[in-house]
mmCIF file of C-alpha atoms and ligand atoms in Angstrom:
data_model
loop_
_atom_site.group_PDB
_atom_site.id
_atom_site.type_symbol
_atom_site.label_atom_id
_atom_site.label_comp_id
_atom_site.label_asym_id
_atom_site.label_seq_id
_atom_site.Cartn_x
_atom_site.Cartn_y
_atom_site.Cartn_z
ATOM 1 C CA MET Q 1 0.151 -0.162 0.021
ATOM 2 C CA SER Q 2 1.302 3.199 -0.807
ATOM 3 C CA GLU Q 3 1.819 5.718 2.215
ATOM 4 C CA ARG Q 4 1.043 8.687 -0.168
ATOM 5 C CA ARG Q 5 -2.597 8.164 1.458
ATOM 6 C CA ASP Q 6 -3.635 11.710 0.926
ATOM 7 C CA LEU Q 7 -2.022 12.455 -2.287
ATOM 8 C CA PRO Q 8 -4.500 10.981 -4.884
ATOM 9 C CA GLU Q 9 -7.438 13.073 -6.278
ATOM 10 C CA LYS Q 10 -6.182 16.208 -4.854
ATOM 11 C CA GLU Q 11 -7.355 19.469 -6.559
ATOM 12 C CA THR Q 12 -5.364 21.831 -8.231
ATOM 13 C CA VAL Q 13 -5.420 25.128 -6.033
ATOM 14 C CA GLY Q 14 -4.919 28.339 -7.715
ATOM 15 C CA PHE Q 15 -3.476 31.247 -5.281
ATOM 16 C CA ILE Q 16 -3.717 34.931 -6.017
ATOM 17 C CA GLY Q 17 -1.528 37.355 -3.653
ATOM 18 C CA LEU Q 18 1.979 36.277 -2.432
ATOM 19 C CA GLY Q 19 2.733 38.583 -0.019
ATOM 20 C CA ILE Q 20 3.681 38.397 3.601
ATOM 21 C CA MET Q 21 0.867 36.007 4.417
ATOM 22 C CA GLY Q 22 -0.233 34.503 0.916
ATOM 23 C CA ARG Q 23 3.633 33.453 0.130
ATOM 24 C CA PRO Q 24 3.849 31.096 3.444
ATOM 25 C CA MET Q 25 0.625 30.004 3.184
ATOM 26 C CA ALA Q 26 0.555 28.945 -0.513
ATOM 27 C CA ARG Q 27 4.002 27.111 0.716
ATOM 28 C CA ASN Q 28 1.901 25.010 2.750
ATOM 29 C CA VAL Q 29 -0.788 24.275 0.449
ATOM 30 C CA LEU Q 30 2.353 22.781 -1.912
ATOM 31 C CA ALA Q 31 3.674 21.024 1.104
ATOM 32 C CA ALA Q 32 0.523 19.487 1.564
ATOM 33 C CA GLY Q 33 0.696 17.544 -1.792
ATOM 34 C CA PHE Q 34 -2.011 20.014 -3.800
ATOM 35 C CA ALA Q 35 -0.675 21.001 -7.173
ATOM 36 C CA LEU Q 36 -0.390 24.755 -7.500
ATOM 37 C CA VAL Q 37 -0.701 27.540 -9.655
ATOM 38 C CA VAL Q 38 0.088 31.178 -8.756
ATOM 39 C CA TYR Q 39 -0.334 34.746 -9.814
ATOM 40 C CA ASP Q 40 0.753 38.006 -8.180
ATOM 41 C CA LEU Q 41 1.544 41.346 -9.696
ATOM 42 C CA MET Q 42 5.210 41.277 -8.425
ATOM 43 C CA PRO Q 43 7.384 38.617 -9.987
ATOM 44 C CA GLU Q 44 9.554 38.173 -7.458
ATOM 45 C CA PRO Q 45 7.147 35.973 -5.253
ATOM 46 C CA VAL Q 46 6.151 34.106 -8.241
ATOM 47 C CA ASN Q 47 9.561 32.896 -8.837
ATOM 48 C CA GLU Q 48 9.860 31.561 -5.423
ATOM 49 C CA LEU Q 49 6.722 29.546 -5.382
ATOM 50 C CA VAL Q 50 7.929 28.418 -8.843
ATOM 51 C CA ASN Q 51 11.316 27.189 -7.626
ATOM 52 C CA ALA Q 52 9.158 25.256 -4.789
ATOM 53 C CA GLY Q 53 7.110 23.417 -7.665
ATOM 54 C CA ALA Q 54 4.110 25.800 -8.253
ATOM 55 C CA SER Q 55 3.207 26.802 -11.670
ATOM 56 C CA ALA Q 56 2.678 30.449 -12.725
ATOM 57 C CA VAL Q 57 0.104 31.943 -14.916
ATOM 58 C CA THR Q 58 -0.052 35.513 -15.988
ATOM 59 C CA SER Q 59 -3.756 36.843 -15.171
ATOM 60 C CA PRO Q 60 -6.344 35.683 -12.330
ATOM 61 C CA ALA Q 61 -8.633 34.678 -15.180
ATOM 62 C CA GLU Q 62 -5.933 31.892 -16.117
ATOM 63 C CA VAL Q 63 -5.658 31.075 -12.418
ATOM 64 C CA ALA Q 64 -9.285 30.119 -12.572
ATOM 65 C CA ALA Q 65 -9.226 28.339 -15.582
ATOM 66 C CA SER Q 66 -6.219 26.115 -14.482
ATOM 67 C CA ALA Q 67 -6.994 25.677 -10.826
ATOM 68 C CA ASP Q 68 -10.081 23.471 -9.393
ATOM 69 C CA VAL Q 69 -10.394 25.878 -6.426
ATOM 70 C CA VAL Q 70 -9.291 29.713 -5.723
ATOM 71 C CA LEU Q 71 -7.807 31.008 -3.019
ATOM 72 C CA LEU Q 72 -7.073 35.087 -2.480
ATOM 73 C CA CYS Q 73 -4.688 36.963 -0.204
ATOM 74 C CA LEU Q 74 -4.697 40.489 -1.349
ATOM 75 C CA PRO Q 75 -4.508 43.911 0.939
ATOM 76 C CA ASP Q 76 -7.970 45.465 0.570
ATOM 77 C CA SER Q 77 -11.555 45.564 -0.781
ATOM 78 C CA PRO Q 78 -10.407 47.544 -4.163
ATOM 79 C CA ASP Q 79 -7.559 44.954 -4.675
ATOM 80 C CA VAL Q 80 -10.217 42.170 -4.196
ATOM 81 C CA GLU Q 81 -12.440 43.553 -6.692
ATOM 82 C CA ALA Q 82 -9.611 44.621 -9.385
ATOM 83 C CA ALA Q 83 -8.761 40.690 -9.234
ATOM 84 C CA MET Q 84 -12.244 39.532 -9.441
ATOM 85 C CA SER Q 85 -13.497 41.972 -12.143
ATOM 86 C CA GLY Q 86 -12.683 42.736 -15.836
ATOM 87 C CA PRO Q 87 -11.530 41.018 -18.925
ATOM 88 C CA GLN Q 88 -8.576 39.398 -17.085
ATOM 89 C CA GLY Q 89 -10.260 39.088 -13.847
ATOM 90 C CA LEU Q 90 -11.054 35.708 -11.660
ATOM 91 C CA LEU Q 91 -14.540 36.087 -12.997
ATOM 92 C CA ALA Q 92 -13.772 35.835 -16.561
ATOM 93 C CA GLY Q 93 -12.011 32.490 -16.224
ATOM 94 C CA THR Q 94 -14.229 30.800 -13.632
ATOM 95 C CA ARG Q 95 -16.694 27.650 -14.402
ATOM 96 C CA GLN Q 96 -19.976 27.181 -12.949
ATOM 97 C CA GLY Q 97 -19.875 25.652 -9.225
ATOM 98 C CA GLN Q 98 -16.406 26.341 -8.894
ATOM 99 C CA ILE Q 99 -15.389 27.735 -5.528
ATOM 100 C CA VAL Q 100 -13.359 31.007 -4.705
ATOM 101 C CA VAL Q 101 -11.920 31.551 -1.088
ATOM 102 C CA ASP Q 102 -11.033 35.106 -0.121
ATOM 103 C CA MET Q 103 -8.915 35.055 2.527
ATOM 104 C CA SER Q 104 -8.032 38.864 2.455
ATOM 105 C CA THR Q 105 -9.176 41.048 5.138
ATOM 106 C CA ILE Q 106 -11.499 43.026 3.309
ATOM 107 C CA SER Q 107 -15.275 45.049 4.206
ATOM 108 C CA PRO Q 108 -17.854 42.402 4.857
ATOM 109 C CA VAL Q 109 -20.225 45.165 2.680
ATOM 110 C CA THR Q 110 -18.006 44.287 -0.280
ATOM 111 C CA ALA Q 111 -17.459 40.474 0.516
ATOM 112 C CA ARG Q 112 -21.399 40.106 0.292
ATOM 113 C CA ALA Q 113 -21.532 42.216 -2.718
ATOM 114 C CA LEU Q 114 -18.944 40.134 -4.589
ATOM 115 C CA SER Q 115 -20.200 37.196 -3.056
ATOM 116 C CA GLU Q 116 -23.559 38.036 -4.911
ATOM 117 C CA LYS Q 117 -21.720 39.141 -8.093
ATOM 118 C CA ALA Q 118 -19.790 35.773 -8.107
ATOM 119 C CA ALA Q 119 -23.210 33.883 -7.372
ATOM 120 C CA ALA Q 120 -24.474 35.328 -10.451
ATOM 121 C CA GLN Q 121 -22.162 33.521 -12.648
ATOM 122 C CA GLY Q 122 -22.488 30.048 -10.780
ATOM 123 C CA VAL Q 123 -19.495 30.650 -8.515
ATOM 124 C CA ILE Q 124 -19.339 30.075 -4.670
ATOM 125 C CA LEU Q 125 -17.345 32.985 -3.105
ATOM 126 C CA LEU Q 126 -16.082 31.988 0.509
ATOM 127 C CA ASP Q 127 -14.951 34.769 2.547
ATOM 128 C CA ALA Q 128 -12.049 33.429 4.969
ATOM 129 C CA PRO Q 129 -9.809 36.139 6.693
ATOM 130 C CA VAL Q 130 -7.420 34.559 9.190
ATOM 131 C CA SER Q 131 -5.746 35.808 12.315
ATOM 132 C CA GLY Q 132 -2.244 34.564 13.464
ATOM 133 C CA GLY Q 133 0.180 36.830 11.545
ATOM 134 C CA GLN Q 134 3.159 35.680 9.744
ATOM 135 C CA VAL Q 135 4.150 33.347 12.117
ATOM 136 C CA GLY Q 136 0.798 31.326 11.929
ATOM 137 C CA ALA Q 137 0.875 31.350 8.513
ATOM 138 C CA ALA Q 138 4.585 30.146 8.230
ATOM 139 C CA ASN Q 139 3.398 27.057 10.635
ATOM 140 C CA GLY Q 140 0.260 26.467 9.294
ATOM 141 C CA THR Q 141 -1.406 27.506 12.492
ATOM 142 C CA LEU Q 142 -3.781 30.200 11.283
ATOM 143 C CA SER Q 143 -7.437 30.913 12.623
ATOM 144 C CA ILE Q 144 -9.467 30.800 9.489
ATOM 145 C CA MET Q 145 -12.883 32.811 9.734
ATOM 146 C CA VAL Q 146 -15.178 31.605 6.961
ATOM 147 C CA GLY Q 147 -18.657 32.980 5.789
ATOM 148 C CA GLY Q 148 -20.595 31.625 2.953
ATOM 149 C CA ASP Q 149 -21.890 28.233 1.796
ATOM 150 C CA ALA Q 150 -21.403 25.522 4.666
ATOM 151 C CA ALA Q 151 -21.192 22.496 2.142
ATOM 152 C CA ALA Q 152 -18.608 24.801 -0.084
ATOM 153 C CA LEU Q 153 -16.587 25.135 3.157
ATOM 154 C CA ASP Q 154 -16.762 21.296 3.689
ATOM 155 C CA ARG Q 155 -15.276 20.678 0.040
ATOM 156 C CA VAL Q 156 -12.458 23.278 0.594
ATOM 157 C CA ARG Q 157 -11.757 22.186 4.418
ATOM 158 C CA PRO Q 158 -8.617 20.028 3.295
ATOM 159 C CA ILE Q 159 -7.206 22.852 1.517
ATOM 160 C CA LEU Q 160 -7.527 25.324 4.582
ATOM 161 C CA ALA Q 161 -6.204 22.839 6.914
ATOM 162 C CA ALA Q 162 -2.923 22.887 5.144
ATOM 163 C CA MET Q 163 -3.102 26.738 6.223
ATOM 164 C CA GLY Q 164 -4.884 26.718 9.683
ATOM 165 C CA LYS Q 165 -5.464 24.925 12.705
ATOM 166 C CA THR Q 166 -9.013 26.531 13.531
ATOM 167 C CA ILE Q 167 -11.470 26.669 10.823
ATOM 168 C CA LEU Q 168 -14.575 27.917 11.933
ATOM 169 C CA HIS Q 169 -18.043 28.196 10.048
ATOM 170 C CA LEU Q 170 -19.530 32.027 11.197
ATOM 171 C CA GLY Q 171 -22.515 31.802 9.066
ATOM 172 C CA ASP Q 172 -23.460 33.184 5.668
ATOM 173 C CA SER Q 173 -21.479 35.382 3.318
ATOM 174 C CA GLY Q 174 -19.635 38.270 5.070
ATOM 175 C CA ALA Q 175 -19.973 36.364 8.434
ATOM 176 C CA GLY Q 176 -15.992 35.639 8.500
ATOM 177 C CA GLN Q 177 -15.234 39.108 7.680
ATOM 178 C CA VAL Q 178 -17.517 40.707 10.397
ATOM 179 C CA ALA Q 179 -15.664 38.110 12.699
ATOM 180 C CA LYS Q 180 -12.329 39.586 11.499
ATOM 181 C CA ALA Q 181 -13.230 43.229 11.970
ATOM 182 C CA CYS Q 182 -14.220 42.204 15.486
ATOM 183 C CA ASN Q 183 -11.114 40.761 16.033
ATOM 184 C CA GLN Q 184 -9.199 43.820 14.745
ATOM 185 C CA LEU Q 185 -11.337 45.873 16.877
ATOM 186 C CA VAL Q 186 -10.493 43.928 20.217
ATOM 187 C CA ILE Q 187 -6.805 43.917 19.479
ATOM 188 C CA ALA Q 188 -6.690 47.754 18.658
ATOM 189 C CA VAL Q 189 -8.477 48.915 21.584
ATOM 190 C CA THR Q 190 -6.717 46.601 23.963
ATOM 191 C CA ILE Q 191 -3.242 47.952 22.480
ATOM 192 C CA GLU Q 192 -4.556 51.317 23.095
ATOM 193 C CA ALA Q 193 -5.415 50.428 26.770
ATOM 194 C CA VAL Q 194 -2.137 48.780 27.634
ATOM 195 C CA ALA Q 195 -0.231 51.729 26.271
ATOM 196 C CA GLU Q 196 -2.649 54.312 28.400
ATOM 197 C CA ALA Q 197 -1.847 52.459 31.601
ATOM 198 C CA MET Q 198 1.792 51.755 31.251
ATOM 199 C CA VAL Q 199 2.197 55.865 30.356
ATOM 200 C CA LEU Q 200 0.041 56.277 33.460
ATOM 201 C CA ALA Q 201 2.267 54.268 35.503
ATOM 202 C CA ALA Q 202 5.328 55.976 34.181
ATOM 203 C CA LYS Q 203 3.882 59.446 34.501
ATOM 204 C CA ALA Q 204 3.010 58.413 38.240
ATOM 205 C CA GLY Q 205 6.709 57.233 38.894
ATOM 206 C CA VAL Q 206 5.833 53.767 38.882
ATOM 207 C CA ASP Q 207 8.068 51.132 37.047
ATOM 208 C CA PRO Q 208 5.888 50.016 33.924
ATOM 209 C CA ALA Q 209 7.802 46.884 33.528
ATOM 210 C CA LYS Q 210 6.604 46.093 37.139
ATOM 211 C CA VAL Q 211 3.098 47.159 36.486
ATOM 212 C CA ARG Q 212 3.081 44.887 33.641
ATOM 213 C CA ALA Q 213 4.519 42.145 35.607
ATOM 214 C CA ALA Q 214 1.722 42.460 37.988
ATOM 215 C CA LEU Q 215 -1.133 42.897 35.775
ATOM 216 C CA LEU Q 216 0.261 39.717 33.833
ATOM 217 C CA GLY Q 217 -0.683 37.447 37.383
ATOM 218 C CA GLY Q 218 -4.536 39.086 37.148
ATOM 219 C CA TYR Q 219 -7.696 39.663 35.504
ATOM 220 C CA ALA Q 220 -6.204 42.228 32.970
ATOM 221 C CA ASN Q 221 -3.764 39.578 31.221
ATOM 222 C CA SER Q 222 -3.564 39.500 27.704
ATOM 223 C CA ARG Q 223 -1.696 38.516 24.552
ATOM 224 C CA VAL Q 224 -1.423 42.109 24.007
ATOM 225 C CA LEU Q 225 -0.239 43.064 27.335
ATOM 226 C CA ASP Q 226 2.243 40.127 27.278
ATOM 227 C CA GLY Q 227 3.484 40.771 23.499
ATOM 228 C CA HIS Q 228 3.123 44.111 22.922
ATOM 229 C CA GLY Q 229 3.474 45.172 26.526
ATOM 230 C CA GLU Q 230 7.386 43.693 25.770
ATOM 231 C CA ARG Q 231 7.502 45.603 22.647
ATOM 232 C CA PHE Q 232 6.746 48.933 24.349
ATOM 233 C CA LEU Q 233 9.444 48.313 27.110
ATOM 234 C CA GLU Q 234 12.100 46.910 24.564
ATOM 235 C CA ARG Q 235 11.039 49.993 21.782
ATOM 236 C CA ASN Q 236 10.702 47.176 19.446
ATOM 237 C CA PHE Q 237 8.534 48.356 16.786
ATOM 238 C CA THR Q 238 9.587 46.322 13.695
ATOM 239 C CA PRO Q 239 6.392 44.727 12.190
ATOM 240 C CA GLY Q 240 4.926 42.347 12.628
ATOM 241 C CA PHE Q 241 1.622 43.652 11.727
ATOM 242 C CA ARG Q 242 2.073 47.260 10.115
ATOM 243 C CA THR Q 243 0.260 50.038 11.442
ATOM 244 C CA ARG Q 244 -1.263 50.608 7.964
ATOM 245 C CA LEU Q 245 -2.806 47.622 7.943
ATOM 246 C CA GLN Q 246 -4.177 48.031 11.479
ATOM 247 C CA TYR Q 247 -5.377 51.365 10.265
ATOM 248 C CA LYS Q 248 -7.129 49.488 7.435
ATOM 249 C CA ASP Q 249 -8.839 47.301 9.529
ATOM 250 C CA LEU Q 250 -9.842 50.155 11.819
ATOM 251 C CA ASN Q 251 -11.610 51.499 8.317
ATOM 252 C CA ILE Q 252 -13.306 48.277 7.782
ATOM 253 C CA ALA Q 253 -14.766 47.934 11.371
ATOM 254 C CA MET Q 254 -15.947 51.522 11.250
ATOM 255 C CA ASP Q 255 -17.459 50.935 7.686
ATOM 256 C CA ALA Q 256 -19.152 47.898 9.010
ATOM 257 C CA GLY Q 257 -20.238 49.840 12.336
ATOM 258 C CA ARG Q 258 -21.957 52.372 9.803
ATOM 259 C CA ALA Q 259 -23.469 49.775 7.643
ATOM 260 C CA TYR Q 260 -24.809 47.598 10.317
ATOM 261 C CA GLY Q 261 -25.895 50.249 12.591
ATOM 262 C CA ALA Q 262 -23.626 49.614 15.574
ATOM 263 C CA PRO Q 263 -21.564 52.211 17.503
ATOM 264 C CA LEU Q 264 -18.259 51.693 17.930
ATOM 265 C CA PRO Q 265 -17.333 54.530 20.233
ATOM 266 C CA ALA Q 266 -13.693 53.317 21.621
ATOM 267 C CA GLY Q 267 -12.870 51.818 18.219
ATOM 268 C CA ALA Q 268 -13.711 55.323 16.782
ATOM 269 C CA LEU Q 269 -11.294 56.997 19.047
ATOM 270 C CA VAL Q 270 -8.801 54.405 18.363
ATOM 271 C CA HIS Q 271 -9.311 54.845 14.900
ATOM 272 C CA GLN Q 272 -8.553 58.520 15.059
ATOM 273 C CA LEU Q 273 -5.224 57.564 16.684
ATOM 274 C CA TYR Q 274 -3.807 55.478 13.954
ATOM 275 C CA ALA Q 275 -5.275 58.173 11.757
ATOM 276 C CA ALA Q 276 -2.611 60.156 13.606
ATOM 277 C CA MET Q 277 -0.072 57.491 13.139
ATOM 278 C CA MET Q 278 -0.549 57.514 9.394
ATOM 279 C CA ALA Q 279 -0.161 60.978 9.330
ATOM 280 C CA ARG Q 280 2.996 61.091 11.507
ATOM 281 C CA GLY Q 281 4.462 58.814 8.506
ATOM 282 C CA ASP Q 282 4.667 55.398 11.004
ATOM 283 C CA GLY Q 283 2.554 53.402 8.836
ATOM 284 C CA ASP Q 284 5.395 50.686 8.385
ATOM 285 C CA LEU Q 285 5.854 50.445 11.989
ATOM 286 C CA ASP Q 286 4.531 47.740 14.178
ATOM 287 C CA HIS Q 287 0.979 48.753 15.488
ATOM 288 C CA SER Q 288 2.406 48.571 18.927
ATOM 289 C CA ALA Q 289 3.952 51.754 17.874
ATOM 290 C CA LEU Q 290 0.785 53.453 19.229
ATOM 291 C CA VAL Q 291 2.228 53.614 22.555
ATOM 292 C CA THR Q 292 4.709 56.528 21.175
ATOM 293 C CA LEU Q 293 1.750 58.979 20.401
ATOM 294 C CA LEU Q 294 0.222 58.247 23.651
ATOM 295 C CA GLU Q 295 3.892 58.992 25.144
ATOM 296 C CA GLU Q 296 3.817 62.180 23.326
ATOM 297 C CA LEU Q 297 0.393 63.393 24.636
ATOM 298 C CA ALA Q 298 1.390 62.608 28.166
ATOM 299 C CA GLY Q 299 5.271 64.005 27.455
ATOM 300 C CA GLN Q 300 6.394 60.674 29.312
ATOM 301 C CA SER Q 301 8.261 58.152 27.816
ATOM 302 C CA ILE Q 302 7.913 54.529 29.340
ATOM 303 C CA ALA Q 303 11.461 53.206 28.700
HETATM 304 P P1 LIG D 1 1.127 42.234 1.363
HETATM 305 O O1 LIG D 1 1.008 43.670 0.882
HETATM 306 O O2 LIG D 1 2.606 41.715 2.083
HETATM 307 O O3 LIG D 1 0.763 41.070 0.190
HETATM 308 C C1 LIG D 1 -0.292 41.315 -0.860
HETATM 309 C C2 LIG D 1 0.196 40.715 -2.180
HETATM 310 O O4 LIG D 1 -0.793 41.004 -3.083
HETATM 311 C C3 LIG D 1 1.439 41.247 -2.965
HETATM 312 O O5 LIG D 1 2.561 40.705 -3.076
HETATM 313 C C4 LIG D 1 1.029 42.292 -4.196
HETATM 314 O O6 LIG D 1 1.872 42.201 -5.049
HETATM 315 C C5 LIG D 1 -0.234 41.283 -4.423
HETATM 316 N N1 LIG D 1 -1.304 42.091 -5.047
HETATM 317 C C6 LIG D 1 -1.820 43.351 -4.811
HETATM 318 N N2 LIG D 1 -2.975 43.373 -5.654
HETATM 319 C C7 LIG D 1 -2.822 42.539 -6.486
HETATM 320 C C8 LIG D 1 -3.682 41.880 -7.622
HETATM 321 N N3 LIG D 1 -4.554 42.573 -8.082
HETATM 322 N N4 LIG D 1 -3.425 40.792 -8.224
HETATM 323 C C9 LIG D 1 -2.422 40.101 -7.975
HETATM 324 N N5 LIG D 1 -1.630 40.254 -6.683
HETATM 325 C C10 LIG D 1 -1.890 41.111 -5.996
HETATM 326 O O7 LIG D 1 0.112 41.748 2.180
HETATM 327 P P2 LIG D 1 -0.280 40.662 3.967
HETATM 328 O O8 LIG D 1 0.381 41.379 4.894
HETATM 329 O O9 LIG D 1 0.174 39.613 2.655
HETATM 330 O O10 LIG D 1 -1.719 40.844 3.809
HETATM 331 C C11 LIG D 1 -2.771 40.166 2.794
HETATM 332 C C12 LIG D 1 -3.924 40.250 3.636
HETATM 333 O O11 LIG D 1 -3.848 39.305 4.976
HETATM 334 C C13 LIG D 1 -4.382 41.566 4.100
HETATM 335 O O12 LIG D 1 -6.204 41.828 3.972
HETATM 336 C C14 LIG D 1 -4.243 41.793 5.435
HETATM 337 O O13 LIG D 1 -5.050 42.529 6.369
HETATM 338 C C15 LIG D 1 -4.093 40.276 5.825
HETATM 339 N N6 LIG D 1 -3.866 39.716 7.016
HETATM 340 C C16 LIG D 1 -2.296 40.091 7.377
HETATM 341 C C17 LIG D 1 -1.722 39.546 8.525
HETATM 342 C C18 LIG D 1 -0.034 39.967 8.715
HETATM 343 O O14 LIG D 1 0.183 39.774 9.912
HETATM 344 N N7 LIG D 1 0.464 40.622 7.776
HETATM 345 C C19 LIG D 1 -2.373 39.005 9.234
HETATM 346 C C20 LIG D 1 -3.804 38.686 9.268
HETATM 347 C C21 LIG D 1 -4.013 38.928 8.057
#
């Protein structure tokens, strides 16, 4: 008996968007034994994947035509709209019943509109944004939040399992993006709260490192307090997760709040603080660099 028990009958996977996240995710799909067809606007990540065993095509439409299932991991809503539409776009190459999984973080409103557009052509679009960062992408341990047709998710689950450990079906189209917006809201507001608390400690003459250690042992403990609190103290603002992406994701959360009628008062404030970070030219720093803005407001550095 062959030991390659999961290799026969594997689908050909198309992957569009080979950036910080997409590149390691695509590598994991390849490593799981799927045939892989890739496309990106930049030649360098495409060449890297081709050297690893993928084949390259020159448009999203060709990806759709050469693959059974297509995955997207693009920066923002307009990028996904651009990749889906037009004569060279994905929907120009898809077949009836084909499944497309958008793993980008985009607006739930756009996700729902695109899913309807795809459905009009008999294509099933799932929204499946991820959490876990570059490390989770490299290790295949992402959390994947899926919205859309549950039966379609079951069909592509073996492919998603190559990239993520937690794969949750949240509901209808757009539900995955709503969950991701909630995730980004919690992270951003928590970064602000931890930064504010550590600046208060410093301003009051108490060692912020000791305050962090005390809080880690109690109910205020969080991964942000742990990881980002440490970054604050070490002045390590190398991304990680860039401020410009955090700002984009808060834009998405604010849009969703407006579209669905949910007031997001703390999110709105933190959105504006990240707008100030962008205006300062700090978009390429890690999102934990928000602490430097609070330090400036208080006239007090914590380290
Ligand atoms: P990135 O900017 O590193 O990569 C995006 C890639 O898409 C680039 O290679 C770019 O050339 C390509 N691209 C853009 N438009 C294209 C088009 N029309 N056709 C083909 N290729 C195109 O971004 P990233 O960090 O990989 O993030 C991708 C998505 O994942 C974003 O929505 C982001 O919010 C989300 N995300 C990122 C992280 C993280 O830690 N970086 C974590 C979770 C989720």
